[in-house]
PDB file of C-alpha atoms in Angstrom:
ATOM      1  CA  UNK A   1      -4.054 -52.315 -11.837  1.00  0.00           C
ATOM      2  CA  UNK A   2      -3.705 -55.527 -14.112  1.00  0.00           C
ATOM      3  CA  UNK A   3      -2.338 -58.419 -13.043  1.00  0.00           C
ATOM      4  CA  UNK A   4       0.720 -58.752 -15.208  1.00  0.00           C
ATOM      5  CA  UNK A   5       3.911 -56.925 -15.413  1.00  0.00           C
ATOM      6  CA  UNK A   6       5.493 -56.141 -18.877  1.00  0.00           C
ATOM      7  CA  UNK A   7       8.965 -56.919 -18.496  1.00  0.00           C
ATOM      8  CA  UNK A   8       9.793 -56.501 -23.176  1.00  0.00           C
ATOM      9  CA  UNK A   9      11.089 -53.598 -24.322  1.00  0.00           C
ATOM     10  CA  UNK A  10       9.668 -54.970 -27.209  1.00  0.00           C
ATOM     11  CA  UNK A  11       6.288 -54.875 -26.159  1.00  0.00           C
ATOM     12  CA  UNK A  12       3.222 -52.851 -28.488  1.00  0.00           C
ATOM     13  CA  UNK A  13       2.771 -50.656 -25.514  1.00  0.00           C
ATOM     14  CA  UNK A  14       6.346 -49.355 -25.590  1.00  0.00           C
ATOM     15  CA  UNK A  15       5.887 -48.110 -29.403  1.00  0.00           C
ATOM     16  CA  UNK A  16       3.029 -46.401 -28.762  1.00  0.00           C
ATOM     17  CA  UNK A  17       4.241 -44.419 -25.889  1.00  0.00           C
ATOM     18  CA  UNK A  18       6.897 -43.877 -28.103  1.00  0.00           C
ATOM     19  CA  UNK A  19       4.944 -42.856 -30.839  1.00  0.00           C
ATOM     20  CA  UNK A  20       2.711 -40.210 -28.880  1.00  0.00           C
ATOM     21  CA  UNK A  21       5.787 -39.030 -27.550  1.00  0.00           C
ATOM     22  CA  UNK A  22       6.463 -37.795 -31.211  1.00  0.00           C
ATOM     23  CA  UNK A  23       3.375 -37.043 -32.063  1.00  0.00           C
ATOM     24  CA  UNK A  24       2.859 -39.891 -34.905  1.00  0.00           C
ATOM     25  CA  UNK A  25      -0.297 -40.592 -33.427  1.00  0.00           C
ATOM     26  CA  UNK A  26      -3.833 -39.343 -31.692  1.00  0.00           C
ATOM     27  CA  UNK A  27      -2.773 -40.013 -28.233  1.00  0.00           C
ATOM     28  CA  UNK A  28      -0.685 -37.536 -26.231  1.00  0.00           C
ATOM     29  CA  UNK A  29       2.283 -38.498 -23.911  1.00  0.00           C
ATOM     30  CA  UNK A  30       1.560 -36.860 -20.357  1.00  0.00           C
ATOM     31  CA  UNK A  31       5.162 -37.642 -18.198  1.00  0.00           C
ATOM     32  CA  UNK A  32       5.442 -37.863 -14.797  1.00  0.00           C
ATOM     33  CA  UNK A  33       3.254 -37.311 -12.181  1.00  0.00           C
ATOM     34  CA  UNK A  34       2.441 -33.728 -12.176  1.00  0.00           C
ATOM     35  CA  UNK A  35       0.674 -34.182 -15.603  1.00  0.00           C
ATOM     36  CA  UNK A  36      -1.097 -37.351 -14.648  1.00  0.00           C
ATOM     37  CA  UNK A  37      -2.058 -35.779 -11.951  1.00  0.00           C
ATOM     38  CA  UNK A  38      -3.882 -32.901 -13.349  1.00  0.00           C
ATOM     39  CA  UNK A  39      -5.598 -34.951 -16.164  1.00  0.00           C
ATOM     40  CA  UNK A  40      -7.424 -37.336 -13.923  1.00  0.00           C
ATOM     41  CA  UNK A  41      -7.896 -33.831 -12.334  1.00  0.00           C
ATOM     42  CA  UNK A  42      -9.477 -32.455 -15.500  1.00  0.00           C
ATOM     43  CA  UNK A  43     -11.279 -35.587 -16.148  1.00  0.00           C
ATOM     44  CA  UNK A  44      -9.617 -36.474 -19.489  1.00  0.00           C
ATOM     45  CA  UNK A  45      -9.884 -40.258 -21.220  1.00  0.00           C
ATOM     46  CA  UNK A  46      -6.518 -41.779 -20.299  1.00  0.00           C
ATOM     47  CA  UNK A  47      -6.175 -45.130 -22.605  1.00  0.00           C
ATOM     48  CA  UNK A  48      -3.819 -46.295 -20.034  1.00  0.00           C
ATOM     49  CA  UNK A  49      -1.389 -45.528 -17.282  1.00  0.00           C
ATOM     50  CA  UNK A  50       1.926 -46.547 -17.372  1.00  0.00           C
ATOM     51  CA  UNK A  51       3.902 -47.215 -14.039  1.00  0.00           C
ATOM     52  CA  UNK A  52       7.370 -48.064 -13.583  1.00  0.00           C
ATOM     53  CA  UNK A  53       7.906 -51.015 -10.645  1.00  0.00           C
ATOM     54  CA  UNK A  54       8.491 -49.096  -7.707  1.00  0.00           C
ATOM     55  CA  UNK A  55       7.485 -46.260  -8.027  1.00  0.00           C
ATOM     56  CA  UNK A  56       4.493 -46.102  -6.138  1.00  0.00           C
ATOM     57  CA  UNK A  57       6.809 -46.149  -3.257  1.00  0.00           C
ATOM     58  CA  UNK A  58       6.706 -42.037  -3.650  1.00  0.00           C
ATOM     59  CA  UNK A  59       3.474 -40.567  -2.300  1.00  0.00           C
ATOM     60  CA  UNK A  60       2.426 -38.791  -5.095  1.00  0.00           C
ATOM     61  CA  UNK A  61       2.984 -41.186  -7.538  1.00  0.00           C
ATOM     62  CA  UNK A  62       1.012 -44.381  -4.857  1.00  0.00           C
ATOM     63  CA  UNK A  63      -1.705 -41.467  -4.005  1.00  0.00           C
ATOM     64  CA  UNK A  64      -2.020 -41.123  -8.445  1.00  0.00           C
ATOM     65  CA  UNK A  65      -2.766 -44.427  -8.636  1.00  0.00           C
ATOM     66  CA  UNK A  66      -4.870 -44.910  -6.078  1.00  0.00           C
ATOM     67  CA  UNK A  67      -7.088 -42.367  -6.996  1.00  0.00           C
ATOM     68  CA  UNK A  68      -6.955 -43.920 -10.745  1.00  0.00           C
ATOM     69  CA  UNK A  69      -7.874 -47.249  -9.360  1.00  0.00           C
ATOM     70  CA  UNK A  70     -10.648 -45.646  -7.520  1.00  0.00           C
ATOM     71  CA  UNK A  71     -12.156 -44.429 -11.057  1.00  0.00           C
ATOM     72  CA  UNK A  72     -12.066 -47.483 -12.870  1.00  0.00           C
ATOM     73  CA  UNK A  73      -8.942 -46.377 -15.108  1.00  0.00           C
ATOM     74  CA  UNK A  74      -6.196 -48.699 -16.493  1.00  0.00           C
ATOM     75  CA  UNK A  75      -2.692 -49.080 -14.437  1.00  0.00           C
ATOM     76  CA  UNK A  76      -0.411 -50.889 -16.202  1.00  0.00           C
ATOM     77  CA  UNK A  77       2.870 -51.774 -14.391  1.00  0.00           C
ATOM     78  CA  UNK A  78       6.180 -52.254 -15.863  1.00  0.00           C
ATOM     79  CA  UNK A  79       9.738 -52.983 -15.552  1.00  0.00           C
ATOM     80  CA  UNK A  80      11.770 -49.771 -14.856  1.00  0.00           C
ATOM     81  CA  UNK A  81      13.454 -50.968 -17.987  1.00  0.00           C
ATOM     82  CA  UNK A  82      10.795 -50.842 -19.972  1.00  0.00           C
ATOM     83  CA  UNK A  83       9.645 -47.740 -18.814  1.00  0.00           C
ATOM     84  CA  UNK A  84      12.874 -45.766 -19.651  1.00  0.00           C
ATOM     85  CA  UNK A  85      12.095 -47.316 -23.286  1.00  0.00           C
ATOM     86  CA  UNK A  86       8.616 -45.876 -23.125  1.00  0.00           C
ATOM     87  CA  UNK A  87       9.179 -42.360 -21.615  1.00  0.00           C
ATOM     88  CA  UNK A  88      11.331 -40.172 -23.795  1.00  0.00           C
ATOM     89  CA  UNK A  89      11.975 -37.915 -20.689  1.00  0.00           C
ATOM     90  CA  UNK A  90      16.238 -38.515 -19.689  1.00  0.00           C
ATOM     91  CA  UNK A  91      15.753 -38.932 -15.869  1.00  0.00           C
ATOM     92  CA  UNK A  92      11.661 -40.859 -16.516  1.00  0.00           C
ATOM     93  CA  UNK A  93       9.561 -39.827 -13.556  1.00  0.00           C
ATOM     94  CA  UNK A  94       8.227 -43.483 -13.194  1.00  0.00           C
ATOM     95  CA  UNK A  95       4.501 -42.771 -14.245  1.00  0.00           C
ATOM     96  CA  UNK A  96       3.500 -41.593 -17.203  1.00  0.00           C
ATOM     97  CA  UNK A  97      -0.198 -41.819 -19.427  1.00  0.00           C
ATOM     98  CA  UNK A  98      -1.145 -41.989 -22.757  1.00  0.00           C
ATOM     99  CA  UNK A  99      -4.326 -39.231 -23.085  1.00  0.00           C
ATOM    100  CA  UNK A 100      -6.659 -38.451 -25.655  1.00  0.00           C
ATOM    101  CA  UNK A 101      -6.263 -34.424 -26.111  1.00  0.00           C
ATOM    102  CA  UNK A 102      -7.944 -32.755 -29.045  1.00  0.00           C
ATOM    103  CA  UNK A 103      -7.387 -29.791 -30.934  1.00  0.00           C
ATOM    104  CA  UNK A 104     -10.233 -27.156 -31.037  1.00  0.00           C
ATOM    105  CA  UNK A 105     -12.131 -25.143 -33.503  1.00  0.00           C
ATOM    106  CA  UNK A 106     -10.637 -21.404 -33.163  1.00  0.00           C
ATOM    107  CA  UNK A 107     -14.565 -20.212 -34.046  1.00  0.00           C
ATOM    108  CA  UNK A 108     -15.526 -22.051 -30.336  1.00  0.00           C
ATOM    109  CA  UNK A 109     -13.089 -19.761 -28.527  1.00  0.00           C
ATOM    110  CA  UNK A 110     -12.733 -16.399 -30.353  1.00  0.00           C
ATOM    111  CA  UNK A 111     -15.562 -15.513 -30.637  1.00  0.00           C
ATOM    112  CA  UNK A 112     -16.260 -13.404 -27.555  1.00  0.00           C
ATOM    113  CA  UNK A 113     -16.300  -9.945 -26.401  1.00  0.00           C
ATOM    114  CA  UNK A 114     -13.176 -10.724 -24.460  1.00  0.00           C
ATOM    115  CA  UNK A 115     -11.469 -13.365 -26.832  1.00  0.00           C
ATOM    116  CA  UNK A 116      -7.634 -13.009 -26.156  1.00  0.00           C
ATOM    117  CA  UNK A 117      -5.720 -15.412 -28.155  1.00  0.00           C
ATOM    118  CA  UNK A 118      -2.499 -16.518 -28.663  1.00  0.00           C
ATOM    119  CA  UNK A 119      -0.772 -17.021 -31.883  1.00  0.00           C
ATOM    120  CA  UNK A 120       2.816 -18.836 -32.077  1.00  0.00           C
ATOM    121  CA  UNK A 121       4.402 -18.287 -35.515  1.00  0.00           C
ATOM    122  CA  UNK A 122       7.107 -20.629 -36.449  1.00  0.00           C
ATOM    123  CA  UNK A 123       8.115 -21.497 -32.784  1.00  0.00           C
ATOM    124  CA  UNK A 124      10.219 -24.159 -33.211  1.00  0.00           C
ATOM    125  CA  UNK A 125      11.121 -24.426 -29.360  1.00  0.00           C
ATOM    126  CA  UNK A 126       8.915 -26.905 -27.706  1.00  0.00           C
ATOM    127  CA  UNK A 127       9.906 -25.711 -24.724  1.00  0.00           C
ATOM    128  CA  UNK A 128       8.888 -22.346 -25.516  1.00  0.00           C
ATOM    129  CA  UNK A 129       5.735 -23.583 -27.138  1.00  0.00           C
ATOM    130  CA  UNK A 130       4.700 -24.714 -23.826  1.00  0.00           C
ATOM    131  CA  UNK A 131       6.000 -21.956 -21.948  1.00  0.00           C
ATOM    132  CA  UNK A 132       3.387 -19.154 -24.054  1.00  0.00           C
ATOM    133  CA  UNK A 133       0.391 -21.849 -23.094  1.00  0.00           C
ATOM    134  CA  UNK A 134       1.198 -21.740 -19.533  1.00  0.00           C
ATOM    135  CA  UNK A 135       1.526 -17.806 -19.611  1.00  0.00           C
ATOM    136  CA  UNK A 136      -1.656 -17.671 -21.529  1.00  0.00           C
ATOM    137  CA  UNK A 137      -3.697 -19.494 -19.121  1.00  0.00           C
ATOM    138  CA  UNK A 138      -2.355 -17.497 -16.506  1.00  0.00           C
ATOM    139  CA  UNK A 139      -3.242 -13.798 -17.896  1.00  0.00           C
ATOM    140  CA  UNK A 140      -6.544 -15.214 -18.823  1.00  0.00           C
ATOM    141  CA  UNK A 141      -6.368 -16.021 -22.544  1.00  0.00           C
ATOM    142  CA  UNK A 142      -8.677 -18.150 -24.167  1.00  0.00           C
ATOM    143  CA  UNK A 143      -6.709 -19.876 -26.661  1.00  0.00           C
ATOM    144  CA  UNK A 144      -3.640 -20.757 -28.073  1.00  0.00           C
ATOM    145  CA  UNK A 145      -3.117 -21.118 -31.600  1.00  0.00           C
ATOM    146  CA  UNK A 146      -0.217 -22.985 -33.360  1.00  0.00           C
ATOM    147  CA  UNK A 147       0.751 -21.741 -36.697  1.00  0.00           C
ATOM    148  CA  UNK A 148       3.505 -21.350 -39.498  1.00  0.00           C
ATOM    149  CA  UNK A 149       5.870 -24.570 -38.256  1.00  0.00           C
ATOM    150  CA  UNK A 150       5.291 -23.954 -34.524  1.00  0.00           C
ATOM    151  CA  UNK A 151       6.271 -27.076 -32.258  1.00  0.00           C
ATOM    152  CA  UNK A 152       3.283 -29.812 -31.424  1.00  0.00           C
ATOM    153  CA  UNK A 153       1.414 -28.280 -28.175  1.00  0.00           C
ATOM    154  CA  UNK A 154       0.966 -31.581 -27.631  1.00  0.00           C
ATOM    155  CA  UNK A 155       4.263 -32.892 -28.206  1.00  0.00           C
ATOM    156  CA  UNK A 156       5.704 -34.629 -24.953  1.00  0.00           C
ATOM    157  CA  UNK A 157       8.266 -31.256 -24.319  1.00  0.00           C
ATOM    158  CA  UNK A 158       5.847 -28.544 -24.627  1.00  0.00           C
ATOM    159  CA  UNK A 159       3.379 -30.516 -22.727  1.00  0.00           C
ATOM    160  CA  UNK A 160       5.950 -30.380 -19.597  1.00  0.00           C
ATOM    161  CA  UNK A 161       7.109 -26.984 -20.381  1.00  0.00           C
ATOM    162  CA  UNK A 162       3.126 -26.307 -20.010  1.00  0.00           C
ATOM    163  CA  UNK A 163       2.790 -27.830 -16.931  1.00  0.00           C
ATOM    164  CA  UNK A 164      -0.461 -29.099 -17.096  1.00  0.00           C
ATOM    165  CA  UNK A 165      -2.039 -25.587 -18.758  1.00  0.00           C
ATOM    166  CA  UNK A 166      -2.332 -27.668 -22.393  1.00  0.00           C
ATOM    167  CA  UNK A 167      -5.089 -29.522 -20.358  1.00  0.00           C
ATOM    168  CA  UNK A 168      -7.347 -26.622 -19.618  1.00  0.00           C
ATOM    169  CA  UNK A 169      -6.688 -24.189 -22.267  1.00  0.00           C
ATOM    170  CA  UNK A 170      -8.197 -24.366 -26.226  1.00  0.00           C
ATOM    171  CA  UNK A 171      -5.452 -24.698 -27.867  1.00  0.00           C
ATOM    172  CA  UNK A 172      -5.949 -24.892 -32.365  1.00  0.00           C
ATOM    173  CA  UNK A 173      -3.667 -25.668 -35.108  1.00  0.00           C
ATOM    174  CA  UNK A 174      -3.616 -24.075 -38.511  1.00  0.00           C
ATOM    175  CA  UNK A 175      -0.840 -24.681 -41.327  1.00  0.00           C
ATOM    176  CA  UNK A 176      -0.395 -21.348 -42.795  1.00  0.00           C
ATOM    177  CA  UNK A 177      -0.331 -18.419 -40.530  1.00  0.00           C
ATOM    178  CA  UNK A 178      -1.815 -16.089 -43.063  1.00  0.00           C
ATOM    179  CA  UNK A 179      -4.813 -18.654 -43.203  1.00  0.00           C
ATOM    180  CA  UNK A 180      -5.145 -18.088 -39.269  1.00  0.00           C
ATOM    181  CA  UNK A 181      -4.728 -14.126 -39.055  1.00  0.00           C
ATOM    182  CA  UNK A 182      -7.817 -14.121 -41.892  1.00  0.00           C
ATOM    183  CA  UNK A 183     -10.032 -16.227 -39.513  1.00  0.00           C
ATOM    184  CA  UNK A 184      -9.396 -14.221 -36.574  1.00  0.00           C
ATOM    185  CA  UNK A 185     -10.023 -11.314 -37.882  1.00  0.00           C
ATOM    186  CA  UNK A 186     -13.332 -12.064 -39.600  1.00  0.00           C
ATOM    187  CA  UNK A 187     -14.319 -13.035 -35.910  1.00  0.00           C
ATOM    188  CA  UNK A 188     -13.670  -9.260 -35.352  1.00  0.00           C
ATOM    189  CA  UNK A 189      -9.913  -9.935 -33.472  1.00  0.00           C
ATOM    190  CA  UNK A 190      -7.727  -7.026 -33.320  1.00  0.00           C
ATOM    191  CA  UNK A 191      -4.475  -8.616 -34.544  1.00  0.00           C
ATOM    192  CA  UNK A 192      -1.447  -7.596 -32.615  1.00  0.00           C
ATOM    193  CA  UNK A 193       2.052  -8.397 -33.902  1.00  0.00           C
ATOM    194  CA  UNK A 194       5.323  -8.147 -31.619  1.00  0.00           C
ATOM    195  CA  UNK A 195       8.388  -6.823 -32.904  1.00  0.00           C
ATOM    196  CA  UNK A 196      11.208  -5.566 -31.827  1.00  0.00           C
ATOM    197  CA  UNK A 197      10.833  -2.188 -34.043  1.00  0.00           C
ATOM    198  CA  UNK A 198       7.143  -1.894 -33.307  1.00  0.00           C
ATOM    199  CA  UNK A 199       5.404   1.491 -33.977  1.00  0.00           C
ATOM    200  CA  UNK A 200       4.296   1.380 -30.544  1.00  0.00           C
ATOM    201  CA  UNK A 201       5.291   1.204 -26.818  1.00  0.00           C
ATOM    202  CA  UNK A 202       3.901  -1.687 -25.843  1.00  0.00           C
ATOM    203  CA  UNK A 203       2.793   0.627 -21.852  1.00  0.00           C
ATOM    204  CA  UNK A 204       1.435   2.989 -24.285  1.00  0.00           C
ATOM    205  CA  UNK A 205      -0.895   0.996 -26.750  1.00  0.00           C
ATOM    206  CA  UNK A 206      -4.398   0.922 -26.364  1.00  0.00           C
ATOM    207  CA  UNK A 207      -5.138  -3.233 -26.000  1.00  0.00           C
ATOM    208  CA  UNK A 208      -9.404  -3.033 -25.548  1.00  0.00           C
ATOM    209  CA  UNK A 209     -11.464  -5.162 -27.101  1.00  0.00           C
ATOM    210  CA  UNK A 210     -10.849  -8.853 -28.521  1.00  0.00           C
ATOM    211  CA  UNK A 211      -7.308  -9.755 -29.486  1.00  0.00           C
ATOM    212  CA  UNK A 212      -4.666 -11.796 -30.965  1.00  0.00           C
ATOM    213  CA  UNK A 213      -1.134 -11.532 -30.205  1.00  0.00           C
ATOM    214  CA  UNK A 214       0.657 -12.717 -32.416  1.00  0.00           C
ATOM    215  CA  UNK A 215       4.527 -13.804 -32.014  1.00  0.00           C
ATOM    216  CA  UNK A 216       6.948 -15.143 -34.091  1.00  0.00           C
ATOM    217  CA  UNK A 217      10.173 -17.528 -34.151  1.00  0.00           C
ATOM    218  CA  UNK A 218      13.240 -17.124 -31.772  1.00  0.00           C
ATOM    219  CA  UNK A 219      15.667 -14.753 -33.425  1.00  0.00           C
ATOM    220  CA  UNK A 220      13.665 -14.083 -36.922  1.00  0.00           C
ATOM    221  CA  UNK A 221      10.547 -12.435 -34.837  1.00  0.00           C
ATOM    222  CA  UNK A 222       7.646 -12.832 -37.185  1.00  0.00           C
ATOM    223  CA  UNK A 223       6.989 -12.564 -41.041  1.00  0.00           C
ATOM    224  CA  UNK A 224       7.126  -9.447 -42.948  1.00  0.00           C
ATOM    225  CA  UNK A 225       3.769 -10.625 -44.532  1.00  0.00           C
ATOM    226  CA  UNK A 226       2.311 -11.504 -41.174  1.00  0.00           C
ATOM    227  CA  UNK A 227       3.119  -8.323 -39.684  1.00  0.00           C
ATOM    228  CA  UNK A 228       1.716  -6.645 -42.610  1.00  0.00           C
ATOM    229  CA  UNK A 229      -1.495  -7.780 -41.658  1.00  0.00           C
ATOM    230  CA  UNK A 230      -1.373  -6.617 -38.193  1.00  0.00           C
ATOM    231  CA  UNK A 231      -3.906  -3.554 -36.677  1.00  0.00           C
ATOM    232  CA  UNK A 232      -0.780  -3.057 -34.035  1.00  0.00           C
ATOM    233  CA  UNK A 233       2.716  -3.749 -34.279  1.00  0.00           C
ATOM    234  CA  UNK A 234       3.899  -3.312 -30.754  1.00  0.00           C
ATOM    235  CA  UNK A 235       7.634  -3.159 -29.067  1.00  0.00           C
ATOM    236  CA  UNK A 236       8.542  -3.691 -25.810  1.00  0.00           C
ATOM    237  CA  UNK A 237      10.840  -0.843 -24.281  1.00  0.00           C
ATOM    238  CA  UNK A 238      14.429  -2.118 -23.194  1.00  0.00           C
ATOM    239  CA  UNK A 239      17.229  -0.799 -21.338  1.00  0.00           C
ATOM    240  CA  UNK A 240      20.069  -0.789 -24.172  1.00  0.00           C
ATOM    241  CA  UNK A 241      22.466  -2.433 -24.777  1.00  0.00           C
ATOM    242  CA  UNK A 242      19.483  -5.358 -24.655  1.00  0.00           C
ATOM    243  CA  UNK A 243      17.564  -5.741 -28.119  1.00  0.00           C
ATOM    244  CA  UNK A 244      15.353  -8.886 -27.372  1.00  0.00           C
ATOM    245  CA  UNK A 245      13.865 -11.125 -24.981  1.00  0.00           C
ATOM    246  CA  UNK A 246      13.355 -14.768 -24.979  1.00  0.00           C
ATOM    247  CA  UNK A 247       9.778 -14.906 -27.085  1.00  0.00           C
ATOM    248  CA  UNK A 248       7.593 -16.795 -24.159  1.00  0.00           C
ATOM    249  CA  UNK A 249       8.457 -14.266 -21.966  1.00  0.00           C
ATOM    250  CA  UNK A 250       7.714 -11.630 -24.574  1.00  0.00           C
ATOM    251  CA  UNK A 251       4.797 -12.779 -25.247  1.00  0.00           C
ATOM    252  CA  UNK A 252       4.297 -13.318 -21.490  1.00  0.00           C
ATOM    253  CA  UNK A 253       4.563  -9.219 -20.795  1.00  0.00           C
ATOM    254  CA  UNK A 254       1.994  -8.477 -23.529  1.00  0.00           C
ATOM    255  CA  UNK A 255      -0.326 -10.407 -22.177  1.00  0.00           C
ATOM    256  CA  UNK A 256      -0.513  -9.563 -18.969  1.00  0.00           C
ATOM    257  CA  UNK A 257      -0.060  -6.029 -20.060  1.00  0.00           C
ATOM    258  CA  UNK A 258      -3.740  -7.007 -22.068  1.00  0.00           C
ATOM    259  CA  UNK A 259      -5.219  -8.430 -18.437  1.00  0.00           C
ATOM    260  CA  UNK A 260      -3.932  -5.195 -16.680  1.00  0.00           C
ATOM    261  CA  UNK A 261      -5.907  -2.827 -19.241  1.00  0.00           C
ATOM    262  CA  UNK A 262      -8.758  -4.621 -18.791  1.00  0.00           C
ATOM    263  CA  UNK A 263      -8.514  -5.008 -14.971  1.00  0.00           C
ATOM    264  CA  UNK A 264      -8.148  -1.241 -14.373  1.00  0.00           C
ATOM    265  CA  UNK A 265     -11.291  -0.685 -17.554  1.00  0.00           C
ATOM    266  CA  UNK A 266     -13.796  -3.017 -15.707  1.00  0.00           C
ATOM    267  CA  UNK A 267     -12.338  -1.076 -12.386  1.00  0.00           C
ATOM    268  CA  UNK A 268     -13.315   2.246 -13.899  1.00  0.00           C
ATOM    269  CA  UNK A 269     -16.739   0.996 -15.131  1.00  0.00           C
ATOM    270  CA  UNK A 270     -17.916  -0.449 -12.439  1.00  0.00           C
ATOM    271  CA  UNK A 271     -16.816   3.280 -10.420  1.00  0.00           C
ATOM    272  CA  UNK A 272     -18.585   4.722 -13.065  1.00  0.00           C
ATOM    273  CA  UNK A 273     -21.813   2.786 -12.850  1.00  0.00           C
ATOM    274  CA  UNK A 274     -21.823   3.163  -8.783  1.00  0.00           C
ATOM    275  CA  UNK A 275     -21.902   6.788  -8.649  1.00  0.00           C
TER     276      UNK A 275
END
């Protein structure tokens, strides 16, 4: 831990927080000490670690920095005054860290037998943004990939809303969505596209082989010329007088839907091979 306390709102470490935060910049904002947490956990470069005066007084928060003092990384402490400057979160967790978190190549995680990606389109919702990377790590994905004016994944919100998933999981960016569905698909992806009036039930659609699920904005659903370019347009089966689910946990019951399929395949095959 240095020395010195920063006591100026004013000071260049507050703008850059700030800037991260917004994603102006190549560093990420990881707040509070869940985050921090699991990205000394996963080994990341952290520039610097930000701690509000005090708050080591929590056990997880003095048992973060120990462990970051142990490895040699940078503590800085600060005024809780100038932290609330430098964490955009409302109620600031009193440690935060500035990370270096790149975006991948797509080609590095879709192309496997098993590839099962991702795709937001024009997900607006940070929150929701973080939620589908979380979910996708869970069923087993392999990547996440933001497209067509979908929220930062690394912006400070969806980072939280991830909880610590955006650390572990390839996420990619690409501008145009159309631009995206081509690449997949000439690494041999299925492309499946959710929608509400989807030729298909999603319990009754056939989801082998390497995919990407594809889902679109909250309350539009996706474009009529991305869903053109789907193999599968698939609908999940409501009790009226529902019509739609929030799209995270849309997405959310596709994919698992995808790990069940293959659970209950690789079950049969390896019956299959036994006898």
């Amino acid at each position: 831990m240095t020395d010195t306390t920063i006591t100026s709102r004013r000071h260049p470490l507050v703008a850059r927080c700030r800037d991260a935060a917004d994603g102006h910049t190549d560093d990420v904002l990881l707040d509070g000490p869940h985050l921090v947490a699991d990205a000394i956990d996963a080994g990341l470069a952290l520039p610097v670690i930000v701690l509000a005066e005090g708050a080591d007084t929590r056990p997880d928060i003095a048992a973060i920095v120990r462990r970051a003092e142990q490895q040699g990384r940078l503590v800085q402490r600060v005024t809780p005054a100038v932290f609330d400057a430098a964490s955009p979160a409302r109620t600031p967790a009193g440690i935060l860290a500035l990370a270096t978190l790149a975006m991948r190549d797509v080609s590095h995680f879709a192309m496997t037998s098993q590839a099962l990606l991702t795709v937001a389109v024009g997900i607006q919702d940070p929150g929701n943004v973080g939620m589908l990377i979380r979910s996708s790590e869970a069923a087993g994905a392999t990547g996440l990939v933001a497209t067509g004016g979908t929220a930062h994944p690394f912006g400070w919100k969806a980072l939280r809303g991830a909880m610590g998933s955006s650390l572990r999981l390839p996420v990619a960016r690409i501008a145009d969505a159309r631009d995206a569905l081509r690449t997949l698909h000439a690494h041999g992806l299925r492309l499946v596209a959710l929608a509400a009036d989807g030729d298909v039930d999603l319990y009754q659609a056939d989801l082998h082989g390497p995919l990407a699920v594809c889902a679109g904005a909250e309350g539009a659903g996706l474009p009529d010329d991305v869903r053109a370019m789907a193999d599968l347009q698939i609908r999940i089966p409501m009790r009226p007088p529902v019509e739609s689910l929030n799209v995270g946990v849309a997405a959310s019951l596709v994919l698992f839907e995808v790990a069940r399929q293959r659970r209950n395949r690789g079950s049969r095959e390896s019956g299959v091979a036994s006898e």
